[in-house]
mmCIF file of C-alpha atoms in Angstrom:
data_model
loop_
_atom_site.group_PDB
_atom_site.id
_atom_site.type_symbol
_atom_site.label_atom_id
_atom_site.label_comp_id
_atom_site.label_asym_id
_atom_site.label_seq_id
_atom_site.Cartn_x
_atom_site.Cartn_y
_atom_site.Cartn_z
ATOM 1 C CA MET P 134 -14.865 -2.157 24.842
ATOM 2 C CA ARG P 135 -15.682 -4.832 22.936
ATOM 3 C CA TYR P 136 -14.797 -6.036 18.801
ATOM 4 C CA PRO P 137 -16.692 -9.223 17.904
ATOM 5 C CA HIS P 138 -14.227 -10.268 14.327
ATOM 6 C CA GLN P 139 -11.560 -10.098 16.669
ATOM 7 C CA ARG P 140 -9.730 -13.369 16.883
ATOM 8 C CA LYS P 141 -8.312 -15.566 19.984
ATOM 9 C CA THR P 142 -4.564 -14.799 19.962
ATOM 10 C CA ALA P 143 -1.726 -16.847 21.301
ATOM 11 C CA ALA P 144 -1.483 -15.332 24.486
ATOM 12 C CA ALA P 145 -1.652 -18.606 26.823
ATOM 13 C CA ASN P 146 1.526 -19.332 25.407
ATOM 14 C CA LEU P 147 4.584 -19.099 27.358
ATOM 15 C CA GLN P 148 6.558 -18.377 24.031
ATOM 16 C CA LYS P 149 5.730 -15.638 21.996
ATOM 17 C CA LYS P 150 4.428 -16.896 18.463
ATOM 18 C CA VAL P 151 5.934 -14.516 14.638
ATOM 19 C CA SER P 152 3.210 -14.914 11.822
ATOM 20 C CA ILE P 153 4.635 -13.911 8.810
ATOM 21 C CA VAL P 154 2.659 -12.903 6.194
ATOM 22 C CA VAL P 155 3.568 -13.024 2.281
ATOM 23 C CA PRO P 156 1.500 -12.116 -0.522
ATOM 24 C CA ALA P 157 2.357 -13.735 -3.156
ATOM 25 C CA PHE P 158 1.997 -13.457 -7.255
ATOM 26 C CA ASN P 159 3.553 -15.991 -9.804
ATOM 27 C CA GLU P 160 6.020 -16.555 -7.054
ATOM 28 C CA GLU P 161 6.402 -20.162 -6.962
ATOM 29 C CA LYS P 162 10.608 -20.210 -7.810
ATOM 30 C CA ASN P 163 10.566 -17.755 -5.125
ATOM 31 C CA LEU P 164 8.934 -19.268 -2.149
ATOM 32 C CA PRO P 165 11.301 -22.354 -1.982
ATOM 33 C CA VAL P 166 14.208 -19.427 -1.302
ATOM 34 C CA LEU P 167 12.064 -17.482 0.586
ATOM 35 C CA ILE P 168 11.212 -20.617 3.303
ATOM 36 C CA GLN P 169 14.607 -21.121 3.253
ATOM 37 C CA GLY P 170 15.495 -17.947 4.551
ATOM 38 C CA LEU P 171 12.840 -17.793 7.038
ATOM 39 C CA ARG P 172 13.539 -20.888 8.529
ATOM 40 C CA ARG P 173 17.503 -19.845 8.964
ATOM 41 C CA VAL P 174 16.344 -16.689 10.867
ATOM 42 C CA PHE P 175 13.899 -18.277 13.203
ATOM 43 C CA ASP P 176 16.434 -21.346 14.314
ATOM 44 C CA THR P 177 18.141 -18.608 15.874
ATOM 45 C CA GLN P 178 15.209 -17.188 17.526
ATOM 46 C CA PRO P 179 13.623 -18.022 20.712
ATOM 47 C CA TYR P 180 9.873 -18.202 18.850
ATOM 48 C CA ASP P 181 7.070 -20.144 17.473
ATOM 49 C CA TYR P 182 6.033 -18.767 13.947
ATOM 50 C CA GLU P 183 4.284 -19.448 11.299
ATOM 51 C CA PHE P 184 4.086 -18.379 7.619
ATOM 52 C CA ILE P 185 1.514 -17.150 6.115
ATOM 53 C CA PHE P 186 1.684 -16.908 2.185
ATOM 54 C CA VAL P 187 -1.722 -15.260 0.344
ATOM 55 C CA ASP P 188 -1.834 -17.044 -3.186
ATOM 56 C CA ASP P 189 -3.019 -13.719 -5.179
ATOM 57 C CA GLY P 190 -4.899 -14.928 -8.159
ATOM 58 C CA SER P 191 -0.993 -16.555 -9.226
ATOM 59 C CA LYS P 192 -1.666 -17.930 -12.822
ATOM 60 C CA ASP P 193 2.020 -20.486 -12.471
ATOM 61 C CA ASP P 194 2.247 -23.282 -10.098
ATOM 62 C CA THR P 195 2.390 -21.077 -6.539
ATOM 63 C CA ALA P 196 -1.074 -22.597 -5.283
ATOM 64 C CA ARG P 197 0.679 -26.054 -5.963
ATOM 65 C CA VAL P 198 4.349 -25.153 -4.367
ATOM 66 C CA LEU P 199 2.462 -23.923 -1.203
ATOM 67 C CA LYS P 200 -0.291 -26.839 -0.972
ATOM 68 C CA THR P 201 3.328 -29.262 -1.323
ATOM 69 C CA LEU P 202 4.837 -27.252 1.698
ATOM 70 C CA ASN P 203 2.265 -26.935 4.111
ATOM 71 C CA ALA P 204 1.784 -31.250 3.661
ATOM 72 C CA GLN P 205 5.784 -30.896 4.668
ATOM 73 C CA ASP P 206 5.053 -28.871 7.598
ATOM 74 C CA GLY P 207 2.745 -27.641 9.886
ATOM 75 C CA ARG P 208 3.436 -24.422 10.381
ATOM 76 C CA ILE P 209 3.743 -23.412 6.402
ATOM 77 C CA HIS P 210 -0.146 -22.291 5.715
ATOM 78 C CA TYR P 211 -1.937 -21.236 2.814
ATOM 79 C CA ILE P 212 -4.701 -18.849 1.402
ATOM 80 C CA LYS P 213 -5.665 -19.267 -1.582
ATOM 81 C CA LEU P 214 -8.030 -16.016 -3.030
ATOM 82 C CA SER P 215 -10.324 -16.960 -6.024
ATOM 83 C CA ARG P 216 -8.850 -14.162 -8.336
ATOM 84 C CA ASN P 217 -6.058 -11.489 -8.121
ATOM 85 C CA PHE P 218 -6.930 -8.710 -5.918
ATOM 86 C CA GLY P 219 -4.170 -6.704 -5.303
ATOM 87 C CA HIS P 220 -0.799 -6.646 -3.267
ATOM 88 C CA GLN P 221 -2.699 -4.215 -0.935
ATOM 89 C CA ASN P 222 -6.104 -6.544 -0.304
ATOM 90 C CA ALA P 223 -3.678 -10.044 -0.639
ATOM 91 C CA LEU P 224 -1.715 -8.527 2.540
ATOM 92 C CA LYS P 225 -5.021 -8.113 4.243
ATOM 93 C CA ALA P 226 -6.454 -11.268 3.716
ATOM 94 C CA GLY P 227 -2.860 -12.421 5.129
ATOM 95 C CA LEU P 228 -3.284 -10.083 8.632
ATOM 96 C CA ASP P 229 -7.011 -11.377 9.129
ATOM 97 C CA PHE P 230 -6.151 -14.857 9.779
ATOM 98 C CA ALA P 231 -2.182 -14.055 11.714
ATOM 99 C CA ASP P 232 -2.853 -14.878 15.058
ATOM 100 C CA GLY P 233 1.108 -13.602 16.533
ATOM 101 C CA HIS P 234 1.974 -11.609 19.284
ATOM 102 C CA CYS P 235 3.032 -9.761 16.557
ATOM 103 C CA VAL P 236 3.027 -9.843 12.678
ATOM 104 C CA ILE P 237 5.800 -8.861 10.136
ATOM 105 C CA CYS P 238 4.980 -8.264 6.687
ATOM 106 C CA MET P 239 6.565 -8.925 3.492
ATOM 107 C CA ASP P 240 6.944 -9.669 -0.268
ATOM 108 C CA GLY P 241 7.959 -12.894 -1.461
ATOM 109 C CA ASP P 242 10.526 -11.934 -4.262
ATOM 110 C CA MET P 243 13.284 -11.966 -1.947
ATOM 111 C CA GLN P 244 13.971 -7.937 -2.122
ATOM 112 C CA HIS P 245 13.007 -8.224 1.571
ATOM 113 C CA PRO P 246 16.015 -9.663 3.221
ATOM 114 C CA PRO P 247 15.182 -12.045 6.050
ATOM 115 C CA GLU P 248 18.094 -11.211 7.898
ATOM 116 C CA LEU P 249 16.425 -7.900 9.040
ATOM 117 C CA ILE P 250 13.680 -10.154 11.088
ATOM 118 C CA PRO P 251 16.596 -10.653 14.487
ATOM 119 C CA ALA P 252 16.196 -6.454 13.974
ATOM 120 C CA PHE P 253 13.011 -5.872 14.123
ATOM 121 C CA LEU P 254 12.407 -8.151 16.817
ATOM 122 C CA SER P 255 14.372 -6.887 18.819
ATOM 123 C CA LYS P 256 13.388 -3.527 18.576
ATOM 124 C CA TRP P 257 10.089 -4.798 19.380
ATOM 125 C CA GLU P 258 11.319 -6.676 22.240
ATOM 126 C CA GLU P 259 11.817 -3.095 23.389
ATOM 127 C CA GLY P 260 8.660 -1.858 23.608
ATOM 128 C CA TYR P 261 7.749 -0.364 19.740
ATOM 129 C CA ASP P 262 5.009 -1.441 18.460
ATOM 130 C CA ILE P 263 5.738 -0.771 14.548
ATOM 131 C CA VAL P 264 9.294 -1.294 13.231
ATOM 132 C CA TYR P 265 8.992 -0.880 9.699
ATOM 133 C CA SER P 266 11.770 -0.424 7.040
ATOM 134 C CA ARG P 267 13.278 2.044 4.947
ATOM 135 C CA ARG P 268 15.263 1.218 1.641
ATOM 136 C CA THR P 269 18.154 3.205 0.817
ATOM 137 C CA SER P 270 19.091 1.389 -2.810
ATOM 138 C CA THR P 271 18.221 -1.743 -5.056
ATOM 139 C CA ASP P 272 20.675 -3.244 -7.686
ATOM 140 C CA ASP P 273 18.056 -3.632 -10.005
ATOM 141 C CA SER P 274 15.814 -0.742 -9.678
ATOM 142 C CA SER P 275 15.699 1.741 -12.524
ATOM 143 C CA PHE P 276 16.707 5.771 -12.166
ATOM 144 C CA PHE P 277 13.377 6.613 -13.940
ATOM 145 C CA LYS P 278 11.616 3.943 -10.310
ATOM 146 C CA ARG P 279 13.863 5.818 -7.894
ATOM 147 C CA THR P 280 13.150 9.108 -9.176
ATOM 148 C CA THR P 281 9.259 8.291 -9.785
ATOM 149 C CA SER P 282 9.276 6.529 -6.431
ATOM 150 C CA ASN P 283 10.809 9.801 -5.186
ATOM 151 C CA MET P 284 8.104 11.979 -6.602
ATOM 152 C CA PHE P 285 5.322 9.924 -5.078
ATOM 153 C CA TYR P 286 6.240 10.242 -1.176
ATOM 154 C CA ALA P 287 7.444 14.119 -1.754
ATOM 155 C CA LEU P 288 3.340 14.800 -3.203
ATOM 156 C CA ALA P 289 2.053 12.210 -0.837
ATOM 157 C CA ASN P 290 3.531 14.437 1.486
ATOM 158 C CA ARG P 291 2.236 17.455 0.379
ATOM 159 C CA LEU P 292 -0.957 16.330 -0.264
ATOM 160 C CA SER P 293 -1.885 14.312 2.603
ATOM 161 C CA GLU P 294 -2.060 14.755 6.067
ATOM 162 C CA ILE P 295 0.363 11.650 7.051
ATOM 163 C CA ASN P 296 4.299 11.896 6.494
ATOM 164 C CA MET P 297 5.914 8.647 4.867
ATOM 165 C CA GLU P 298 9.634 8.822 4.742
ATOM 166 C CA PRO P 299 10.876 7.575 1.271
ATOM 167 C CA GLY P 300 11.750 4.366 0.683
ATOM 168 C CA THR P 301 8.985 2.781 3.087
ATOM 169 C CA ALA P 302 7.412 0.190 1.794
ATOM 170 C CA ASP P 303 4.802 -3.336 3.368
ATOM 171 C CA PHE P 304 8.293 -5.049 4.967
ATOM 172 C CA ARG P 305 7.479 -3.962 9.049
ATOM 173 C CA LEU P 306 6.532 -5.831 12.295
ATOM 174 C CA ILE P 307 3.325 -4.634 14.405
ATOM 175 C CA ASP P 308 2.162 -5.499 17.257
ATOM 176 C CA ARG P 309 -0.920 -7.705 18.014
ATOM 177 C CA LYS P 310 -2.907 -4.839 19.291
ATOM 178 C CA VAL P 311 -1.937 -3.140 15.543
ATOM 179 C CA ALA P 312 -3.210 -5.788 13.391
ATOM 180 C CA ASP P 313 -6.226 -5.964 15.989
ATOM 181 C CA ALA P 314 -6.789 -2.234 15.612
ATOM 182 C CA LEU P 315 -6.598 -3.074 11.374
ATOM 183 C CA LEU P 316 -9.373 -5.508 11.537
ATOM 184 C CA GLN P 317 -11.543 -2.403 12.594
ATOM 185 C CA PHE P 318 -10.846 -1.025 9.080
ATOM 186 C CA LYS P 319 -13.305 -1.955 5.984
ATOM 187 C CA GLU P 320 -12.007 0.785 3.390
ATOM 188 C CA ILE P 321 -12.260 -0.514 0.145
ATOM 189 C CA ASP P 322 -8.500 -0.785 -1.512
ATOM 190 C CA PRO P 323 -7.365 0.056 1.956
ATOM 191 C CA PHE P 324 -3.382 1.925 1.506
ATOM 192 C CA LEU P 325 -1.818 0.301 4.472
ATOM 193 C CA ARG P 326 1.127 1.437 4.327
ATOM 194 C CA GLY P 327 -1.224 4.898 4.632
ATOM 195 C CA ILE P 328 -2.922 3.503 7.403
ATOM 196 C CA ILE P 329 -0.664 1.518 9.331
ATOM 197 C CA LYS P 330 0.859 5.496 9.780
ATOM 198 C CA TRP P 331 -2.255 7.154 10.490
ATOM 199 C CA LEU P 332 -2.877 4.615 13.553
ATOM 200 C CA GLY P 333 0.555 6.029 15.498
ATOM 201 C CA PHE P 334 1.374 3.820 17.742
ATOM 202 C CA SER P 335 5.237 3.254 18.792
ATOM 203 C CA GLN P 336 6.951 3.406 15.299
ATOM 204 C CA TYR P 337 10.912 3.018 14.806
ATOM 205 C CA GLY P 338 12.672 2.985 11.140
ATOM 206 C CA ILE P 339 15.179 1.062 10.363
ATOM 207 C CA ASN P 340 17.269 1.348 6.815
ATOM 208 C CA TYR P 341 18.195 -1.963 4.882
ATOM 209 C CA THR P 342 19.298 -2.088 1.201
ATOM 210 C CA ALA P 343 17.234 -4.488 -1.188
ATOM 211 C CA ASP P 344 18.204 -7.413 -2.957
ATOM 212 C CA PRO P 345 17.962 -8.006 -6.461
ATOM 213 C CA ARG P 346 14.811 -9.982 -7.400
ATOM 214 C CA PHE P 347 15.448 -13.889 -6.884
ATOM 215 C CA SER P 348 13.285 -14.517 -9.828
ATOM 216 C CA GLY P 349 10.943 -13.593 -12.135
ATOM 217 C CA LYS P 350 9.912 -9.680 -12.261
ATOM 218 C CA SER P 351 8.468 -7.041 -10.248
ATOM 219 C CA LYS P 352 4.391 -6.910 -10.765
ATOM 220 C CA TYR P 353 4.101 -3.303 -10.550
ATOM 221 C CA SER P 354 4.005 -1.597 -14.201
ATOM 222 C CA PHE P 355 4.275 2.381 -14.267
ATOM 223 C CA VAL P 356 -0.045 2.488 -15.144
ATOM 224 C CA LYS P 357 -0.392 0.286 -11.580
ATOM 225 C CA MET P 358 2.018 2.806 -10.220
ATOM 226 C CA ILE P 359 0.317 5.940 -10.934
ATOM 227 C CA LYS P 360 -2.976 3.600 -10.078
ATOM 228 C CA PHE P 361 -1.376 2.832 -6.332
ATOM 229 C CA ALA P 362 -0.139 6.631 -6.432
ATOM 230 C CA PHE P 363 -3.870 7.613 -7.067
ATOM 231 C CA GLN P 364 -4.715 5.649 -4.368
ATOM 232 C CA GLY P 365 -2.367 6.575 -1.247
ATOM 233 C CA ILE P 366 -2.842 10.127 -1.857
ATOM 234 C CA THR P 367 -6.717 10.277 -2.366
ATOM 235 C CA SER P 368 -7.605 7.517 0.473
ATOM 236 C CA PHE P 369 -5.945 10.357 3.480
ATOM 237 C CA SER P 370 -6.870 13.312 2.207
ATOM 238 C CA ILE P 371 -9.074 15.279 0.456
ATOM 239 C CA ARG P 372 -6.942 18.447 -0.488
ATOM 240 C CA PRO P 373 -6.471 17.741 -3.959
ATOM 241 C CA LEU P 374 -10.311 19.146 -4.215
ATOM 242 C CA TYR P 375 -9.391 21.470 -2.340
ATOM 243 C CA PHE P 376 -6.448 22.316 -4.812
ATOM 244 C CA ALA P 377 -8.883 22.237 -7.941
ATOM 245 C CA VAL P 378 -10.590 25.360 -6.431
ATOM 246 C CA TYR P 379 -8.100 27.313 -5.593
ATOM 247 C CA LEU P 380 -6.472 26.374 -9.224
ATOM 248 C CA GLY P 381 -10.169 27.606 -10.480
ATOM 249 C CA PHE P 382 -9.635 30.749 -8.474
ATOM 250 C CA ALA P 383 -6.357 31.389 -9.883
ATOM 251 C CA PHE P 384 -7.641 31.429 -13.261
ATOM 252 C CA SER P 385 -10.708 32.994 -13.167
ATOM 253 C CA THR P 386 -8.821 35.979 -11.476
ATOM 254 C CA LEU P 387 -6.644 35.541 -14.023
ATOM 255 C CA THR P 388 -9.309 35.908 -16.333
ATOM 256 C CA GLY P 389 -10.225 39.178 -14.436
ATOM 257 C CA ILE P 390 -6.573 40.617 -14.814
ATOM 258 C CA CYS P 391 -6.003 40.603 -18.277
ATOM 259 C CA LEU P 392 -9.955 41.259 -19.343
ATOM 260 C CA PRO P 393 -9.457 45.014 -20.146
ATOM 261 C CA TYR P 394 -5.953 44.392 -21.620
ATOM 262 C CA VAL P 395 -7.844 42.129 -23.914
ATOM 263 C CA LEU P 396 -10.753 44.331 -24.638
ATOM 264 C CA TYR P 397 -8.173 47.334 -25.586
ATOM 265 C CA SER P 398 -6.020 44.908 -27.994
ATOM 266 C CA TYR P 399 -9.629 43.940 -29.451
ATOM 267 C CA TYR P 400 -10.991 48.032 -30.255
ATOM 268 C CA MET P 401 -7.470 49.682 -30.656
ATOM 269 C CA GLY P 402 -6.098 46.570 -32.845
ATOM 270 C CA ASN P 403 -8.964 46.206 -35.023
ATOM 271 C CA ALA P 404 -8.885 49.563 -36.133
ATOM 272 C CA ILE P 405 -5.303 49.890 -36.941
ATOM 273 C CA VAL P 406 -3.880 46.662 -38.237
ATOM 274 C CA GLY P 407 -7.001 44.224 -38.298
ATOM 275 C CA TYR P 408 -6.506 42.768 -35.227
ATOM 276 C CA ALA P 409 -9.618 40.467 -35.148
ATOM 277 C CA SER P 410 -8.222 38.045 -37.620
ATOM 278 C CA ALA P 411 -5.006 37.652 -35.675
ATOM 279 C CA GLY P 412 -4.466 35.997 -32.796
ATOM 280 C CA TRP P 413 -6.352 32.481 -33.134
ATOM 281 C CA ALA P 414 -3.710 29.868 -32.518
ATOM 282 C CA SER P 415 -2.974 31.495 -28.772
ATOM 283 C CA ILE P 416 -7.075 31.667 -28.001
ATOM 284 C CA LEU P 417 -7.194 27.702 -29.686
ATOM 285 C CA MET P 418 -3.863 26.516 -27.336
ATOM 286 C CA SER P 419 -6.255 28.575 -24.420
ATOM 287 C CA VAL P 420 -9.131 26.634 -25.276
ATOM 288 C CA PHE P 421 -7.441 23.549 -25.381
ATOM 289 C CA PHE P 422 -5.369 24.182 -21.919
ATOM 290 C CA LEU P 423 -8.332 25.133 -19.885
ATOM 291 C CA GLY P 424 -10.499 22.648 -21.495
ATOM 292 C CA GLY P 425 -7.794 20.073 -20.228
ATOM 293 C CA LEU P 426 -7.541 21.605 -17.107
ATOM 294 C CA GLN P 427 -11.071 21.065 -16.337
ATOM 295 C CA LEU P 428 -10.571 17.200 -17.471
ATOM 296 C CA ILE P 429 -7.956 17.239 -14.679
ATOM 297 C CA ILE P 430 -10.417 18.958 -11.442
ATOM 298 C CA MET P 431 -13.102 16.693 -13.081
ATOM 299 C CA GLY P 432 -10.882 13.665 -12.709
ATOM 300 C CA ILE P 433 -9.919 13.936 -9.118
ATOM 301 C CA ILE P 434 -13.550 15.080 -8.243
ATOM 302 C CA GLY P 435 -14.533 11.608 -10.164
ATOM 303 C CA ILE P 436 -12.320 9.727 -8.102
ATOM 304 C CA TYR P 437 -13.665 10.720 -5.122
ATOM 305 C CA VAL P 438 -17.138 10.164 -5.709
ATOM 306 C CA GLY P 439 -15.833 6.645 -7.209
ATOM 307 C CA LYS P 440 -14.498 5.448 -3.866
ATOM 308 C CA ILE P 441 -17.985 6.500 -2.349
ATOM 309 C CA PHE P 442 -19.632 4.573 -4.749
ATOM 310 C CA LEU P 443 -17.379 1.502 -3.999
ATOM 311 C CA GLN P 444 -17.757 1.841 -0.527
ATOM 312 C CA THR P 445 -21.156 1.924 -0.258
ATOM 313 C CA LYS P 446 -21.267 -1.733 -2.038
ATOM 314 C CA LEU P 447 -20.309 -3.036 1.291
ATOM 315 C CA ARG P 448 -18.146 -5.343 -0.566
ATOM 316 C CA PRO P 449 -15.146 -7.453 0.789
ATOM 317 C CA ASN P 450 -11.308 -7.283 0.250
ATOM 318 C CA TYR P 451 -11.231 -10.698 -0.816
ATOM 319 C CA VAL P 452 -12.859 -14.211 -1.423
ATOM 320 C CA VAL P 453 -11.049 -16.907 -0.347
ATOM 321 C CA GLU P 454 -10.913 -20.302 -2.406
ATOM 322 C CA SER P 455 -9.373 -22.258 -0.562
ATOM 323 C CA SER P 456 -7.006 -22.084 2.651
ATOM 324 C CA SER P 457 -5.043 -24.679 5.599
ATOM 325 C CA ILE P 458 -6.217 -22.616 7.947
ATOM 326 C CA ASN P 459 -9.702 -21.811 7.553
ATOM 327 C CA GLN P 460 -10.890 -23.800 10.447
ATOM 328 C CA ARG P 461 -8.943 -21.264 12.833
ATOM 329 C CA GLN P 462 -11.406 -19.926 15.399
ATOM 330 C CA TYR P 463 -12.495 -16.618 16.217
ATOM 331 C CA ASP P 464 -13.039 -14.921 19.777
ATOM 332 C CA LEU P 465 -14.377 -12.305 21.458
ATOM 333 C CA VAL P 466 -11.308 -10.070 23.233
ATOM 334 C CA GLU P 467 -12.255 -7.480 25.975
ATOM 335 C CA PHE P 468 -9.872 -4.662 26.065
#
């Protein structure tokens, strides 16, 4: 089978090549430290390598730092996006440009320890196509963040058609054939951790303890986390729509059951104690509750309609402003 957008890999080289993809948003202080850690790891590994940093519309000196590092070492590449397109799209940009025999994705805040990479590579050499990480704990994560994260995975697994383990994120290794499969996806707002789980292949999980951020603060606010959760759930299932239907049937049934009691209370109560003027508070609360429920259901439907609307526009996931690897050659690959 022939895929026109797949690129020539380093398959002709005797030495295997590893591509490291790192999305970066305002990480000017973290990047030099991360590169030092990555170099220490690969100095002990028998692999050629490249570091691909994707500047996702940073407002600090991240772009300048990356250009300086690229001038010092040709194996350090940068991709500067024209604006902030979001973590998942920045990650996809790096995957689109990577041409290693395998690709390792990680964050640029030092919470993904480079020291775990040899374990990734060891399992890859054993034959696993995807080696992913499971975060067990972190020193600077709050109880609220841990709780909401566990709630997200529980809800996502209940409502979607994939099973994601708690603590899994975007710190993983994928084989070349998995990266080539990802190139076929043209989804708007891709949820990569779900897509990679959906792809299948042979996968292996490794536990790790996240280090504190070296510098700066997390870019994921509570609002962004909620949006990310909705994005993940609605990307892989239409079960929320079925849930809305079931909820509507449940309330319709409940109304039918309660109707005889309401009629009896009205006629009998009105004749005895003037029931017609009583109970206005409960009626008002019922109207508010059902009105809010309707808005929730309409919102669920609206999310799916919005996804269809954005997908039909066929806009790119990202726009590259400048890059140190924009001259990389593409080729057709036979399967």
